[in-house]
CSV table of C-alpha atoms in Angstrom, one decimal:
chain,number,residue,atom,x,y,z
A,27,MET,CA,0.0,0.0,0.0
A,28,ALA,CA,1.3,3.4,-0.9
A,29,ALA,CA,2.2,6.0,1.8
A,30,PRO,CA,-0.6,8.4,2.7
A,31,SER,CA,1.3,11.4,1.3
A,32,VAL,CA,1.5,9.7,-2.1
A,33,MET,CA,-2.1,8.6,-2.1
A,34,PHE,CA,-3.6,11.9,-0.8
A,35,GLY,CA,-0.9,14.5,-1.3
A,36,THR,CA,0.5,16.9,1.3
A,37,GLY,CA,-0.5,20.2,2.8
A,38,PHE,CA,-4.1,21.6,2.8
A,39,PRO,CA,-5.2,19.6,-0.3
A,40,GLY,CA,-3.9,16.3,1.2
A,41,ALA,CA,-5.6,17.0,4.5
A,42,VAL,CA,-8.9,17.7,2.7
A,43,ARG,CA,-8.6,14.5,0.7
A,44,ARG,CA,-8.1,12.5,3.9
A,45,ILE,CA,-11.1,14.1,5.6
A,46,THR,CA,-13.4,13.8,2.5
A,47,THR,CA,-12.4,10.1,2.1
A,48,LEU,CA,-13.4,9.4,5.7
A,49,TRP,CA,-16.6,11.3,5.2
A,50,ALA,CA,-17.4,9.3,2.1
A,51,MET,CA,-16.9,6.2,4.1
A,52,PHE,CA,-19.5,7.5,6.6
A,53,GLY,CA,-21.8,8.0,3.6
A,54,GLY,CA,-21.2,4.4,2.6
A,55,LEU,CA,-22.1,3.2,6.1
A,56,VAL,CA,-25.3,5.3,6.0
A,57,LEU,CA,-26.2,3.7,2.6
A,58,PHE,CA,-25.5,0.3,4.0
A,59,ALA,CA,-27.8,1.0,6.9
A,60,VAL,CA,-30.6,2.2,4.5
A,61,VAL,CA,-30.2,-1.0,2.4
A,62,SER,CA,-30.3,-3.1,5.6
A,63,ILE,CA,-33.5,-1.4,6.9
A,64,ASN,CA,-35.2,-2.0,3.5
A,65,MET,CA,-34.1,-5.6,3.5
A,66,PHE,CA,-35.5,-6.2,7.0
A,67,SER,CA,-38.7,-4.4,6.1
A,68,VAL,CA,-39.2,-6.6,3.0
A,69,ILE,CA,-38.4,-9.8,5.0
A,70,GLY,CA,-40.6,-8.6,7.9
A,71,GLY,CA,-43.4,-7.8,5.4
A,72,ILE,CA,-43.4,-11.4,4.3
A,73,PHE,CA,-44.1,-12.4,7.9
A,74,GLY,CA,-46.6,-9.6,8.5
A,75,HIS,CA,-44.2,-7.3,10.5
A,76,PRO,CA,-42.7,-4.7,8.2
A,77,PHE,CA,-40.3,-2.1,9.5
A,78,PRO,CA,-42.4,0.9,10.4
A,79,GLY,CA,-41.2,4.1,8.8
A,80,ASP,CA,-38.7,2.5,6.5
A,81,PHE,CA,-39.4,4.9,3.7
A,82,GLU,CA,-38.8,7.9,6.0
A,83,LEU,CA,-35.4,6.5,7.0
A,84,THR,CA,-34.7,5.7,3.3
A,85,GLU,CA,-35.5,9.3,2.2
A,86,MET,CA,-33.3,10.8,4.9
A,87,GLY,CA,-30.5,8.3,4.7
A,88,VAL,CA,-30.1,8.4,0.9
A,89,ALA,CA,-30.0,12.3,1.0
A,90,VAL,CA,-27.3,12.2,3.7
A,91,ALA,CA,-25.3,9.6,1.8
A,92,ALA,CA,-25.5,11.4,-1.6
A,93,PHE,CA,-24.3,14.6,-0.1
A,94,ALA,CA,-21.5,12.8,1.8
A,95,PHE,CA,-20.0,11.6,-1.6
A,96,LEU,CA,-19.9,15.1,-3.2
A,97,PRO,CA,-16.8,16.4,-1.3
A,98,TYR,CA,-14.9,13.1,-2.1
A,99,CYS,CA,-15.7,13.5,-5.8
A,100,GLN,CA,-14.5,17.1,-5.8
A,101,SER,CA,-11.3,16.4,-3.8
A,102,MET,CA,-10.4,13.4,-6.1
A,103,GLY,CA,-11.2,15.2,-9.3
A,104,ALA,CA,-13.8,12.6,-10.0
A,105,ASN,CA,-16.7,14.8,-11.0
A,106,VAL,CA,-18.5,14.3,-14.3
A,107,THR,CA,-16.5,16.0,-17.1
A,108,ALA,CA,-17.2,16.4,-20.8
A,109,ASP,CA,-14.0,14.9,-22.1
A,110,ILE,CA,-15.5,14.6,-25.6
A,111,PHE,CA,-15.4,18.4,-25.8
A,112,THR,CA,-11.9,18.9,-24.3
A,113,ALA,CA,-10.1,16.0,-26.1
A,114,GLY,CA,-8.6,18.2,-28.8
A,115,MET,CA,-7.9,21.2,-26.6
A,116,ARG,CA,-4.5,22.5,-25.6
A,117,PRO,CA,-3.4,21.6,-22.0
A,118,GLY,CA,-3.4,25.3,-21.0
A,119,LEU,CA,-7.1,25.7,-22.0
A,120,ILE,CA,-8.0,22.5,-20.3
A,121,ALA,CA,-6.3,23.8,-17.1
A,122,LEU,CA,-8.2,27.0,-17.4
A,123,LEU,CA,-11.5,25.1,-17.7
A,124,THR,CA,-10.6,23.0,-14.8
A,125,LEU,CA,-9.9,26.1,-12.7
A,126,LEU,CA,-13.3,27.6,-13.8
A,127,GLY,CA,-15.0,24.3,-12.8
A,128,SER,CA,-13.4,24.4,-9.4
A,129,LEU,CA,-14.5,28.0,-8.9
A,130,VAL,CA,-18.0,27.1,-9.9
A,131,ALA,CA,-18.0,24.2,-7.5
A,132,LEU,CA,-16.8,26.6,-4.7
A,133,ALA,CA,-19.6,29.1,-5.5
A,134,PHE,CA,-22.2,26.4,-5.8
A,135,ALA,CA,-21.1,24.9,-2.4
A,136,GLY,CA,-21.5,28.4,-0.8
A,137,LEU,CA,-24.9,28.9,-2.3
A,138,LEU,CA,-26.1,25.4,-1.1
A,139,ILE,CA,-24.7,26.0,2.4
A,140,TRP,CA,-26.6,29.2,2.6
A,141,ARG,CA,-29.9,27.8,1.3
A,142,MET,CA,-29.7,24.5,3.2
A,143,TYR,CA,-28.9,26.3,6.5
A,144,LEU,CA,-32.0,28.5,6.0
A,145,GLY,CA,-34.0,25.4,5.2
A,146,MET,CA,-32.8,23.6,8.3
A,147,LEU,CA,-33.8,26.7,10.4
A,148,ASP,CA,-37.3,26.5,8.9
A,149,GLN,CA,-37.6,22.8,9.6
A,150,LYS,CA,-36.5,23.3,13.2
A,151,THR,CA,-38.6,26.5,13.8
A,152,TYR,CA,-41.8,24.8,12.6
A,153,ASP,CA,-41.0,21.4,14.3
A,154,TYR,CA,-41.5,19.4,11.1
A,155,THR,CA,-41.2,15.7,11.7
A,156,THR,CA,-41.6,12.5,9.7
A,157,ALA,CA,-45.1,11.2,9.7
A,158,ILE,CA,-44.6,7.7,11.3
A,159,LEU,CA,-41.4,7.8,13.4
A,160,GLN,CA,-41.8,11.5,14.3
A,161,ILE,CA,-38.1,12.2,13.6
A,162,PRO,CA,-37.4,15.9,13.4
A,163,ILE,CA,-36.5,16.5,9.7
A,164,TRP,CA,-33.9,19.1,10.5
A,165,TYR,CA,-31.7,16.3,11.9
A,166,ALA,CA,-30.9,15.2,8.3
A,167,TYR,CA,-29.7,18.7,7.5
A,168,VAL,CA,-26.8,18.6,9.9
A,169,PRO,CA,-24.7,16.0,8.1
A,170,VAL,CA,-25.8,17.5,4.7
A,171,LEU,CA,-24.4,20.9,5.9
A,172,ILE,CA,-21.2,19.2,7.0
A,173,SER,CA,-21.0,17.6,3.6
A,174,LEU,CA,-21.4,21.0,1.9
A,175,ALA,CA,-18.8,22.6,4.1
A,176,LEU,CA,-16.4,19.8,3.1
A,177,LEU,CA,-17.4,20.3,-0.5
A,178,ALA,CA,-16.5,24.0,-0.2
A,179,LEU,CA,-13.1,23.0,1.4
A,180,ALA,CA,-12.5,20.5,-1.4
A,181,ALA,CA,-13.4,23.0,-4.0
A,182,LEU,CA,-11.0,25.6,-2.4
A,183,ALA,CA,-8.2,23.0,-2.3
A,184,SER,CA,-8.9,22.3,-6.0
A,185,VAL,CA,-8.7,26.0,-6.9
A,186,LEU,CA,-5.4,26.2,-5.0
A,187,GLU,CA,-4.0,23.2,-6.8
A,188,ASN,CA,-5.3,24.5,-10.2
A,189,LEU,CA,-3.6,27.8,-9.6
A,190,SER,CA,-0.3,26.1,-8.6
A,191,GLY,CA,-0.4,23.8,-11.6
A,192,LYS,CA,-0.7,20.6,-9.5
A,193,THR,CA,-3.1,18.0,-10.6
A,194,GLN,CA,-5.8,16.2,-8.7
A,195,GLY,CA,-7.4,12.7,-8.8
A,196,ASP,CA,-6.2,9.3,-9.7
A,197,GLY,CA,-3.2,9.4,-7.3
A,198,ALA,CA,-1.6,12.1,-9.5
A,199,HIS,CA,-1.3,14.5,-6.6
A,200,VAL,CA,1.9,16.4,-6.3
């Protein structure tokens, strides 16, 4: 196994990659829990005892997991790209487009943090809960906001790497 500094890089971008990797693992555990709940609900339904509120936990868990993967994708340079359009471009132009993409990701993360935070405050203020289990909906916003903060950090690390000419993703960290 390669040394952590080779796998993740060093400095601020390397630290962000380590954190976002751990956070993505948390997202994977949440997704595993959602699948397990659904499996037990289906098996329980066969015997007349389904898991009550399974769809509520599924909705919340899938949202939390999906957001948990976003910072990892950004920090590893694994977001969706349109390679078909950039295949014939000069490396300098590709680097500029990569920098612009990182700046857009940073701005988008900031916008989402702002709006999700306000949404969480509304959910908490009006005491919205799930229908069956009565779980406060704002609970799911907390890990989502953490994910978005990590996305902003990952985008910032990407911008810094782009400006310094260092690459990201696929272990090509310098």
